[in-house]
Amino acid sequence: MRMSQLFAPTLREVPAEAETISHQYLLRAGMIRKIAAGIYNYLPLAQRVLQKIERIVREEMDKQGGQELQMPALHPADLWLESGRWDVYGKELFRLQDRHERDYCLGPTHEEVITDLVRREVSSYRQLPLLLYQIQTKFRDEIRPRFGLIRGREFTMKDLYSFDKDEEGLAVSYQKMYHAYSEVFRRCGLKFRVVEADTGAIGGSDSHEFVVIAETGESEIAYCDECNYAANVERAEAVLEVEGSSPTAQGELELASTPGMTTISEVADFLAVDPRGLIKTLVYLAIDKEDYQPVVVLLRGDREVNEIKLQNYLGCLHLALADADTVQKITGAPVGFAGPVGLKDVRIIADEEVPHIVNGVCGANRADYHWVNVNPGRDFAITEVADIRKVVAGDKCKVCGHALKTTRGIEVGHIFKLGTKYSEAMGATFLDEKGNKKPFVMGCYGIGIPRTMAAAIEQNHDDKGIIWPMPIAPYQVVVVPVNSKIEEQMKVAEELYAALQGAGIEVVLDDRDERAGVKFNDADLIGFPLRITIGSRSLKEGKVEIKKRRTGEILLVEREQVVATLQELIRAEIEIGAQD
Ligand code: ATP
Ligand code: MG
């Protein structure tokens, strides 16, 4: 490809709308353009990257016995009513009607459609296991489409669904996908972690997320270097540590005046106590379809509520912090002075650490006052204890006891054991060896293709632009003649360009009549892994310069050796996978 022909309108300025690095560079490198919130055009450079990722995905799915098919994006509502999701999926589902006023939706995922297909066509255990996948457009009316391709409203997903005759079969299919996903992201040249994920209200089943490590990621993960435990903080658990071996005598309950002190740090400073000795008291609303119930939540002062754990514990559809009026009604005091002492007729859920607090401090349910020397059990009853705190770095690993670390990342893949949730709801059965009717045991497995491309940029860039991992780079090499007015330079550049193309190397020739600086900047911005610079000085010695985008390392290579050297560099980089 010639740069003069390449449809990649690069931008010098950082577009104001772009909040994250990947969004900025995708726009600046002329790879994507927005047409509406969360909806993008993919320009040729992006399309090449997406196709490379898709190719790796296809190869790994096929290796595990996956069969590719294609399902429609337009789904009749009937199927979603059958599964029960028409009503619970909420506003994220794009809904529409046809000319006969029949309801449809644009598929955000395809469990319903695939379950319907399989229930009609598969009737015997002999036809199982079945691994079916597609790479197809998904629609989700995300509440906040943002970060460019990371959270779009229309995006491509590879989704695979497994159908097995029993749980053991599902375990095998799940393991295959776990392996395939690890291979996909390794082969894309990305650093990632596999983390235990929250399974939500379905519970019980296995679920893992594949997270590309990047500071800018939306997901926070806790992990242990010692034993490889890793989990999304939404779900991460840690050992309960109880302090102090010598029992402290319980002091007498006292009322302390704390005028205007409403936050943990204000109260801790004012009373000169450690925040760990405070009992944080929050009022939540557990919301279900029709009604809601207030609940009081207690935590050690230095802790945050893990709302996902709390919601799973309560088993409600939604969870929200109560408004000031509700807090006043339940506790009799304004926000900031709530405490469990004397509360009646309300569920009080304490995190595991709370019963171990001795001589603590909590709000007195009276404006401008706190209780001091509060002892759970003596001064108030704890009826419900649960793990509802957010794990932080330094907490002890549940598996091996070492200190956990935390990092951020972007979820690019998600695998999930569904069991018989959909097959039972939709009556999808087969006949087993004994002729008994059984529901299929299912799994679902998704990879966001554009999100993977964006995550690759979040992980691989510098202040000049993108640094593509070789396996997914839009082109592997750019050839830059320093001065296109000098005939010899252009001649050598053209020859090399032809030779590289002949050798099957993906190459762009920057044939534009631009200053060298402009060409170098664009090369860095677009992120070609290798740049060949053709300048007069090296040419005199019969050499050209190869520069590695990632390290800045420069190799001076004999002209005759260029093709072989590049082939070797490219092969090596494709094989090693992720690099620092
Ligand atoms: P998230 O928690 O980020 O919303 P999800 O749990 O809804 O993700 P899944 O339904 O498991 O995601 O979808 C599988 C994959 O599809 C995700 O791992 C991600 O790579 C991709 N994906 C999901 N939602 C989006 C989106 N709005 N834009 C781009 N990619 C997405
Ligand atoms: Mg989502």
PDB file of N, CA and C and ligand atoms in Angstrom, residues 92 140 142 149-153 155 157 209 218 411-414 446-449 451-452, ligand 1:
ATOM      1  N   GLU A  92     -31.130  -1.746  27.922  1.00  0.00           N
ATOM      2  CA  GLU A  92     -29.976  -2.013  27.075  1.00  0.00           C
ATOM      3  C   GLU A  92     -30.389  -2.704  25.767  1.00  0.00           C
ATOM      4  N   ARG A 140     -26.140  -3.050  21.828  1.00  0.00           N
ATOM      5  CA  ARG A 140     -26.494  -2.847  23.236  1.00  0.00           C
ATOM      6  C   ARG A 140     -26.634  -1.354  23.472  1.00  0.00           C
ATOM      7  N   GLU A 142     -26.113   0.810  25.622  1.00  0.00           N
ATOM      8  CA  GLU A 142     -25.392   1.046  26.874  1.00  0.00           C
ATOM      9  C   GLU A 142     -25.811   2.386  27.476  1.00  0.00           C
ATOM     10  N   LEU A 149     -14.103   2.537  21.316  1.00  0.00           N
ATOM     11  CA  LEU A 149     -14.552   1.181  21.005  1.00  0.00           C
ATOM     12  C   LEU A 149     -14.710   0.313  22.242  1.00  0.00           C
ATOM     13  N   ILE A 150     -14.287   0.798  23.393  1.00  0.00           N
ATOM     14  CA  ILE A 150     -14.330  -0.051  24.584  1.00  0.00           C
ATOM     15  C   ILE A 150     -15.772  -0.286  25.038  1.00  0.00           C
ATOM     16  N   ARG A 151     -16.579   0.716  24.945  1.00  0.00           N
ATOM     17  CA  ARG A 151     -17.993   0.535  25.288  1.00  0.00           C
ATOM     18  C   ARG A 151     -18.848   1.178  24.222  1.00  0.00           C
ATOM     19  N   GLY A 152     -19.107   0.423  23.180  1.00  0.00           N
ATOM     20  CA  GLY A 152     -19.894   0.927  22.068  1.00  0.00           C
ATOM     21  C   GLY A 152     -21.327   0.439  22.164  1.00  0.00           C
ATOM     22  N   ARG A 153     -22.144   0.874  21.232  1.00  0.00           N
ATOM     23  CA  ARG A 153     -23.538   0.404  21.201  1.00  0.00           C
ATOM     24  C   ARG A 153     -23.744  -0.602  20.066  1.00  0.00           C
ATOM     25  N   PHE A 155     -21.189  -3.346  18.087  1.00  0.00           N
ATOM     26  CA  PHE A 155     -19.820  -3.869  18.061  1.00  0.00           C
ATOM     27  C   PHE A 155     -19.826  -5.333  17.638  1.00  0.00           C
ATOM     28  N   MET A 157     -18.812  -9.165  18.061  1.00  0.00           N
ATOM     29  CA  MET A 157     -18.430 -10.122  19.090  1.00  0.00           C
ATOM     30  C   MET A 157     -18.272 -11.498  18.465  1.00  0.00           C
ATOM     31  N   GLU A 209     -13.201 -14.069  33.493  1.00  0.00           N
ATOM     32  CA  GLU A 209     -12.990 -12.975  32.555  1.00  0.00           C
ATOM     33  C   GLU A 209     -11.537 -12.968  32.135  1.00  0.00           C
ATOM     34  N   GLU A 218     -11.357  -0.275  32.956  1.00  0.00           N
ATOM     35  CA  GLU A 218     -12.527  -0.074  33.819  1.00  0.00           C
ATOM     36  C   GLU A 218     -12.609  -1.127  34.911  1.00  0.00           C
ATOM     37  N   GLU A 411     -11.752  -5.853  30.377  1.00  0.00           N
ATOM     38  CA  GLU A 411     -12.309  -7.178  30.113  1.00  0.00           C
ATOM     39  C   GLU A 411     -12.488  -7.336  28.611  1.00  0.00           C
ATOM     40  N   VAL A 412     -11.801  -8.293  28.028  1.00  0.00           N
ATOM     41  CA  VAL A 412     -11.945  -8.509  26.589  1.00  0.00           C
ATOM     42  C   VAL A 412     -12.673  -9.804  26.269  1.00  0.00           C
ATOM     43  N   GLY A 413     -12.651 -10.737  27.222  1.00  0.00           N
ATOM     44  CA  GLY A 413     -13.351 -11.995  26.981  1.00  0.00           C
ATOM     45  C   GLY A 413     -14.020 -12.469  28.248  1.00  0.00           C
ATOM     46  N   HIS A 414     -15.071 -13.241  28.064  1.00  0.00           N
ATOM     47  CA  HIS A 414     -15.849 -13.688  29.218  1.00  0.00           C
ATOM     48  C   HIS A 414     -16.371 -15.079  28.914  1.00  0.00           C
ATOM     49  N   GLY A 446     -17.692 -15.260  25.090  1.00  0.00           N
ATOM     50  CA  GLY A 446     -17.667 -14.095  24.195  1.00  0.00           C
ATOM     51  C   GLY A 446     -16.341 -13.351  24.188  1.00  0.00           C
ATOM     52  N   ILE A 447     -15.981 -12.869  23.013  1.00  0.00           N
ATOM     53  CA  ILE A 447     -14.814 -11.982  22.892  1.00  0.00           C
ATOM     54  C   ILE A 447     -15.256 -10.751  22.111  1.00  0.00           C
ATOM     55  N   GLY A 448     -14.995  -9.572  22.658  1.00  0.00           N
ATOM     56  CA  GLY A 448     -15.307  -8.343  21.935  1.00  0.00           C
ATOM     57  C   GLY A 448     -14.135  -8.026  21.010  1.00  0.00           C
ATOM     58  N   ILE A 449     -14.383  -8.023  19.703  1.00  0.00           N
ATOM     59  CA  ILE A 449     -13.272  -7.858  18.755  1.00  0.00           C
ATOM     60  C   ILE A 449     -12.763  -6.404  18.753  1.00  0.00           C
ATOM     61  N   ARG A 451     -13.182  -4.174  21.023  1.00  0.00           N
ATOM     62  CA  ARG A 451     -12.661  -3.844  22.348  1.00  0.00           C
ATOM     63  C   ARG A 451     -11.253  -4.426  22.523  1.00  0.00           C
ATOM     64  N   THR A 452     -11.009  -5.571  21.931  1.00  0.00           N
ATOM     65  CA  THR A 452      -9.672  -6.160  22.016  1.00  0.00           C
ATOM     66  C   THR A 452      -8.663  -5.265  21.294  1.00  0.00           C
TER      67      THR A 452
HETATM   68  P1  ATP B   1     -19.210  -5.287  30.476  1.00  0.00           P
HETATM   69  O1  ATP B   1     -19.230  -5.752  31.905  1.00  0.00           O
HETATM   70  O2  ATP B   1     -17.930  -4.613  30.092  1.00  0.00           O
HETATM   71  O3  ATP B   1     -20.434  -4.525  30.077  1.00  0.00           O
HETATM   72  P2  ATP B   1     -20.382  -7.710  29.657  1.00  0.00           P
HETATM   73  O4  ATP B   1     -20.198  -8.576  30.848  1.00  0.00           O
HETATM   74  O5  ATP B   1     -21.674  -7.064  29.403  1.00  0.00           O
HETATM   75  O6  ATP B   1     -19.226  -6.609  29.621  1.00  0.00           O
HETATM   76  P3  ATP B   1     -20.423  -9.940  27.861  1.00  0.00           P
HETATM   77  O7  ATP B   1     -21.888  -9.917  27.719  1.00  0.00           O
HETATM   78  O8  ATP B   1     -19.787 -11.021  28.620  1.00  0.00           O
HETATM   79  O9  ATP B   1     -19.906  -8.518  28.401  1.00  0.00           O
HETATM   80  O10 ATP B   1     -19.791  -9.813  26.408  1.00  0.00           O
HETATM   81  C1  ATP B   1     -18.629 -10.494  25.989  1.00  0.00           C
HETATM   82  C2  ATP B   1     -17.577  -9.522  25.512  1.00  0.00           C
HETATM   83  O11 ATP B   1     -18.110  -8.559  24.607  1.00  0.00           O
HETATM   84  C3  ATP B   1     -16.944  -8.692  26.605  1.00  0.00           C
HETATM   85  O12 ATP B   1     -15.931  -9.413  27.256  1.00  0.00           O
HETATM   86  C4  ATP B   1     -16.402  -7.514  25.810  1.00  0.00           C
HETATM   87  O13 ATP B   1     -15.162  -7.848  25.222  1.00  0.00           O
HETATM   88  C5  ATP B   1     -17.413  -7.342  24.722  1.00  0.00           C
HETATM   89  N1  ATP B   1     -18.363  -6.251  25.017  1.00  0.00           N
HETATM   90  C6  ATP B   1     -19.413  -6.262  25.864  1.00  0.00           C
HETATM   91  N2  ATP B   1     -20.066  -5.093  25.855  1.00  0.00           N
HETATM   92  C7  ATP B   1     -19.407  -4.301  24.959  1.00  0.00           C
HETATM   93  C8  ATP B   1     -19.599  -2.964  24.479  1.00  0.00           C
HETATM   94  N3  ATP B   1     -20.609  -2.228  24.909  1.00  0.00           N
HETATM   95  N4  ATP B   1     -18.728  -2.483  23.562  1.00  0.00           N
HETATM   96  C9  ATP B   1     -17.712  -3.233  23.105  1.00  0.00           C
HETATM   97  N5  ATP B   1     -17.481  -4.490  23.515  1.00  0.00           N
HETATM   98  C10 ATP B   1     -18.311  -5.035  24.429  1.00  0.00           C
END
